[in-house]
Amino acid sequence: MMILAVPGFPGNQTSLNPVGPGASHIEFEFSLIFWITCAVYCIVLLGLVIAVARRRHSLETIPEPLATNEPTERLTRRSVTAAVAVTVVLLFIMLIGSFQTGRALGDMNQEDALPIEIYGHQWWWEVRYPNNEAYKIVETANEIHVPVGVPIRFSGTSRDVIHSFWAPNVSGKRDLLPGYKAEFVWQVDQPGRWRGQCAEYCGLQHAHMSFEIVAETKEQFAEWLSNQAKSSVQPSTPQATRGQQVFMTHACVLCHSIRGTSAGSRNGPDLTHLASRATIAAGTLPNTVGNLGGWILNAQSIKPGCRMPPNQLSGSELQDLLAYLETLK
Amino acid sequence: MAERLDRPVLDVSSLPTVHFGTHSLTWWGIMGMMAIEGTVFVLMIASYFYLHSRSVEWPPHRNPPDLMWGTVNLALFLISAIPSEWYRRRARKGDLKAVQIGLVLVSLFGLAILGVRYLELLHLNTDWSIDAYGSAVWTLMGLHILHLVTDLVDTIVLTVLFFTSLVEGKRFMDAEENAAYWYFVVGFWIPIYLVIYWAPRWLHA
Amino acid sequence: MITTKVATETQLTEEELRKALQLERIWQEPRGFVGWFKAVHHTTIGMRYVVTAFIFFLLAGLLAGAMRLQLAFPEAHFLSNDKYNQFFTMHGSTMMFLFAVPMMFEALSVYLVPLMVGTRNIAFPRLNAYSYYLYVFGGIMFYVAFLCNTGADRGWFAYVPLSGPDYGVGKRADFWAQLITFTEVSALAVAVEIIVTVFRLRAPGMSLNRIPIFVWGQVIVAFMVIFALPGVVLSSTMLLLDRTCGTQFFNPSVGGDVLLYQHLFWWFGHPEVYLIFIPGTAVVSTIVTTFSRRHIFGYLVLVLSLVSTGFIAFGLWVHHMFATGIPQIAESYFTGASMMIAIPTGVQIFCWIATMATGKVVLRTPMWWAIGFFFVFVMGGLTGMFLASVPTDLQVHDTYFVVAHFHYVLIGGAVFPLFGAIFYWFPKVTGRMLSEPLGQLSFWLFFIGFNVTFFPMHLVGLRGMPRRVYTYEPGMGWTLLNQIESSGYILLFLSVSILLWNVYRSLRRGRIAGPNPWHAGTLEWATTSPPPHYNFLHLPTVNGREALWDAAPNQPVVVGLSEDSRQILTTRSLDAEPDGREELPSPSIWPFLAALATTAAFIGSIFTPWGITIGSVPVAITMIGWFWPKKQAADRRRAREIWQND
């Protein structure tokens, strides 16, 4: 199916490059439907072309309608009936394929799956790794690490409007609806960073609401998870300390939390390990110092309509803040 | 004036111009309207039960509507079918007096029902802005009120018309169709009454 | 209107000339400025629907052009995100509510059905006028709001909670919801008129099995309108109530449910696309018949297919909601039904091809558009298979793949037949032929341009591009495909421009058409081009499925209707035997005034909940005026009444 991926195509965020059983089952069904419908299209249109492209006539040569004769009508009836019968058979094949694929996807549900909670926000993804032991709970945003080869049980809802959680390389999408708890099982078998994007129109910045599924080995995942569970590092340099002060005395604390400090608001993404993430603004920009600075000063110029207001910071305040944020690995 | 043509003709000049039931074009129009409004009612009732299926308690945290005034109205509606059916049959015979009396009676019933409807609203024991249950009950009621009021206005206008010199065969057709539409309003009150007043009692148990 | 009044080919006798003048006097439309607002003839109102719907098509097309320009470059700034969101919502809402159904169902059926069944006017002519005014006022309201930066911006189906009181700030979603109210009342009114016209006003002899397929298609659509529209009536009313009156239908924290909106909307929304597609098939059946020079093959199964499509269409709606996590048993049912509907559609396609294969095909512009329909619609129907199957749907739903799918089925299934219909019936409506060379040119430009614009959308959707995004990032692999799509728009723009030029030019200089330039078989071709306001000098009787082709050498005509009033013949619903005579209402200003009052009430209710209660008073007054009989007419009718024997 990669033939449909014409040159210049990165292979990310596409259902045609499955990296897990979910997308693989779906890709099989896709191929089945594709080849059947391709064949049907070609045959039907060929029939049309043949019917039309015989000797050309004009209205002047046939002013009166043609009479029909019974033998031709009978043959035509049989042909049409045969065509309809073939249609029904092909439909049944696709129908059975659809049910089989659905069952295969349903069979992915396993008891020892890793639970991850997703909460859709306008316009970012809140990610939570639950744990019975409170100090091991991880809260982060937009970047979802998973171990390769392990079933993941996602559960999700929305904190505001309907969003749709979709990483096509991994599996089909699932809508996150306020008032409903969605539960679905995914699995990634190939390590890598697999991009996803919101697939239900959710307002002004629906276009910039992406996420990444980062699939890594079990060991790498365990290391990442335990690091994420830790509280934030305390600033060790004077600049970082000043930066923390900037954070605590400006609007940042109204929306963002940093565990280990008094900043605990859950309106916006958790920043405890901001510096460990590859992108910011829900996959909109690479997480570099320059981009982060621009985002903090005026998020509206990058993602107009998003919920983060511009911030009035002097040059030195910004540098201090960035230095602090860079320590939040 | 008769036409003379050189081809065979189908002469329709003796066909009736005043006819009832399925022969009348407006009868079909009224049936169409009933199909439309009926579908609206059915979907609204379905929405009520859908919301019920999504909730734990029904009605949530309060009493169902008081039975009395709704049941009084049910009785009034059902009794009003008597004069309605009477004048409908007399209309088909062109009985002016009967239609006049029947229309006046049904108008009076309609006004009484409207008054009782006001009392019903005072005893619904919920508000449309409190929760989805309240919204569903008030909207279902509101839809029926809309039809009650429009039919009442129609009936009163027709009643007035029947006391003028403008009466002709076509008006008797209108009278029959007006009765049919009243049956629609009455008929749909039965399931709506059951849903608003009895469903919360049965479902709660 | 620039037309030529042409006499029929046969010379009228003196008797017939007198009758023609008398009928014209009775049935004519009022003249003058005020007279324009009193018109009630179906061809007048039908033309207004056609022109208005086409203007909305052009407006929506221009919006699409701006969208394509914005999407031609990653992270472009041609349209801001807010503007883009308004543009795509206005584009979709205009196309679906102000163009597709009003054109394919209302315009085509209002103009053609009374002619095709052989009567003088549509049933309930004043209601017809009212429905048109409501439609156009609703459209004007929608665009005035847009010009005031209050354009709808929540997508053409405006899901809650995004469109609800918490997140749909301002009045944008209110104007959207009221647009629904205007267009729904309009469509419902026309549906009732069409059903009554088709069941009660057919020419004697036009029994059920002799009704033209075009008329069958439209009457089935009319039934579907009646049962489908209430879904969106409720969903938009609940949305308005939540937004303006504080109801809680969609607030999950107090028992409301966001999926209630989706179920009610799609109960309407899925049949809606068949309301658009079935008239397209009705046009294709007509064109294929005429240009294959034979009766259509498989009339009975075609009618049964249309009926079954109409029924099955009501059983598919949840396939728009597969991603919401519905129970598996429901998924299985809706997948099965969504695939099953391909069977009646397939039957129609095979019958059409069979007609062409066993007939003698004449390739004129209308037939080219019909052929284009096959290439485009069938592809769209087949991509629908990916959407019917839940697993694949979960990958392509809400991506450009589905955007490609629905443009293929809607443009293929409605716009191609519509352009065919324009070329086919323009001679009847105006009395002149459209230019054949210009017609072929606009066909090929449109066919190529359409595929260049929309085919790549399948690919870019499979490559992960979601829909309703105002921009995208470079490096996704979507840029080139988007640029190809945007350049295709230019061809579409050119094609439609040439079509408009063709119309303009042909109105003045087109070849005179005469009553039946295509030697077709249905009744509209039995009268002059354009038809007089009384439609037929002599009301016809019918002897077969193609009234003109199957007419007996001495096919009788109807006599005996009153010539000094708007009297028409009513016939029995099954066998079309003559049944009675009724008088249709004459021109009146009241439908227009009632539409104004209704508009004031609807728009007022956006700004205050009292809008409906206070606004209902002028509505009641204007409607009473509408129905109140005139003394002179009442006296005349009473003097000549014949009562049925009971």
mmCIF file of N, CA, C and O in Angstrom, chain C residues 27 67 76 112-113 219 224 237 248 336 345 359 381 406 454 491 576 644:
data_model
loop_
_atom_site.group_PDB
_atom_site.id
_atom_site.type_symbol
_atom_site.label_atom_id
_atom_site.label_comp_id
_atom_site.label_asym_id
_atom_site.label_seq_id
_atom_site.Cartn_x
_atom_site.Cartn_y
_atom_site.Cartn_z
ATOM 1 N N TRP C 27 -54.732 32.930 -16.150
ATOM 2 C CA TRP C 27 -53.570 32.359 -15.474
ATOM 3 C C TRP C 27 -52.356 33.258 -15.455
ATOM 4 O O TRP C 27 -51.316 32.884 -14.895
ATOM 5 N N MET C 67 -10.426 29.419 0.032
ATOM 6 C CA MET C 67 -9.888 28.338 0.865
ATOM 7 C C MET C 67 -8.734 27.642 0.166
ATOM 8 O O MET C 67 -7.704 27.350 0.780
ATOM 9 N N ALA C 76 0.291 29.489 5.416
ATOM 10 C CA ALA C 76 -0.005 30.721 4.682
ATOM 11 C C ALA C 76 -0.807 31.673 5.560
ATOM 12 O O ALA C 76 -1.440 31.264 6.534
ATOM 13 N N LEU C 112 -40.555 21.523 -12.973
ATOM 14 C CA LEU C 112 -40.822 20.460 -13.953
ATOM 15 C C LEU C 112 -41.976 19.532 -13.619
ATOM 16 O O LEU C 112 -42.655 19.053 -14.512
ATOM 17 N N VAL C 113 -42.187 19.245 -12.310
ATOM 18 C CA VAL C 113 -43.163 18.200 -11.988
ATOM 19 C C VAL C 113 -44.582 18.532 -12.477
ATOM 20 O O VAL C 113 -45.229 17.681 -13.101
ATOM 21 N N VAL C 219 -40.800 12.600 -6.029
ATOM 22 C CA VAL C 219 -41.817 12.364 -5.007
ATOM 23 C C VAL C 219 -41.253 11.513 -3.872
ATOM 24 O O VAL C 219 -41.599 11.700 -2.710
ATOM 25 N N MET C 224 -39.054 11.590 1.771
ATOM 26 C CA MET C 224 -37.881 11.568 2.632
ATOM 27 C C MET C 224 -37.722 12.885 3.386
ATOM 28 O O MET C 224 -37.386 12.907 4.566
ATOM 29 N N THR C 237 -33.210 23.390 16.967
ATOM 30 C CA THR C 237 -34.031 24.051 17.986
ATOM 31 C C THR C 237 -33.419 23.855 19.367
ATOM 32 O O THR C 237 -33.321 24.807 20.152
ATOM 33 N N GLN C 248 -30.568 22.720 28.891
ATOM 34 C CA GLN C 248 -29.338 21.970 29.171
ATOM 35 C C GLN C 248 -29.263 20.673 28.388
ATOM 36 O O GLN C 248 -28.694 19.693 28.852
ATOM 37 N N GLY C 336 -23.409 -2.938 7.767
ATOM 38 C CA GLY C 336 -24.172 -3.755 6.817
ATOM 39 C C GLY C 336 -25.121 -2.908 5.995
ATOM 40 O O GLY C 336 -25.178 -3.018 4.768
ATOM 41 N N THR C 345 -28.404 1.217 -5.704
ATOM 42 C CA THR C 345 -27.672 2.166 -6.543
ATOM 43 C C THR C 345 -27.025 1.437 -7.709
ATOM 44 O O THR C 345 -27.064 1.903 -8.854
ATOM 45 N N GLY C 359 -29.687 0.835 -26.833
ATOM 46 C CA GLY C 359 -30.287 1.940 -27.574
ATOM 47 C C GLY C 359 -29.298 2.450 -28.592
ATOM 48 O O GLY C 359 -28.308 1.779 -28.908
ATOM 49 N N GLY C 381 -18.987 6.684 -4.933
ATOM 50 C CA GLY C 381 -19.734 5.614 -4.284
ATOM 51 C C GLY C 381 -18.810 4.511 -3.802
ATOM 52 O O GLY C 381 -18.986 3.956 -2.720
ATOM 53 N N PHE C 406 -16.990 12.823 -0.421
ATOM 54 C CA PHE C 406 -18.294 13.475 -0.551
ATOM 55 C C PHE C 406 -18.345 14.468 -1.694
ATOM 56 O O PHE C 406 -19.417 14.698 -2.268
ATOM 57 N N PHE C 454 -9.953 17.342 -6.868
ATOM 58 C CA PHE C 454 -10.434 16.468 -5.800
ATOM 59 C C PHE C 454 -9.769 15.102 -5.731
ATOM 60 O O PHE C 454 -9.787 14.480 -4.667
ATOM 61 N N LEU C 491 -9.450 25.659 -13.326
ATOM 62 C CA LEU C 491 -10.215 25.063 -14.428
ATOM 63 C C LEU C 491 -11.709 25.068 -14.119
ATOM 64 O O LEU C 491 -12.543 25.347 -14.990
ATOM 65 N N ALA C 576 -55.121 7.393 -11.742
ATOM 66 C CA ALA C 576 -55.275 8.693 -12.403
ATOM 67 C C ALA C 576 -56.565 8.797 -13.197
ATOM 68 O O ALA C 576 -56.626 9.465 -14.227
ATOM 69 N N GLN C 644 -70.043 16.178 -4.047
ATOM 70 C CA GLN C 644 -69.895 14.742 -4.282
ATOM 71 C C GLN C 644 -71.081 14.026 -3.655
ATOM 72 O O GLN C 644 -71.617 14.462 -2.636
#
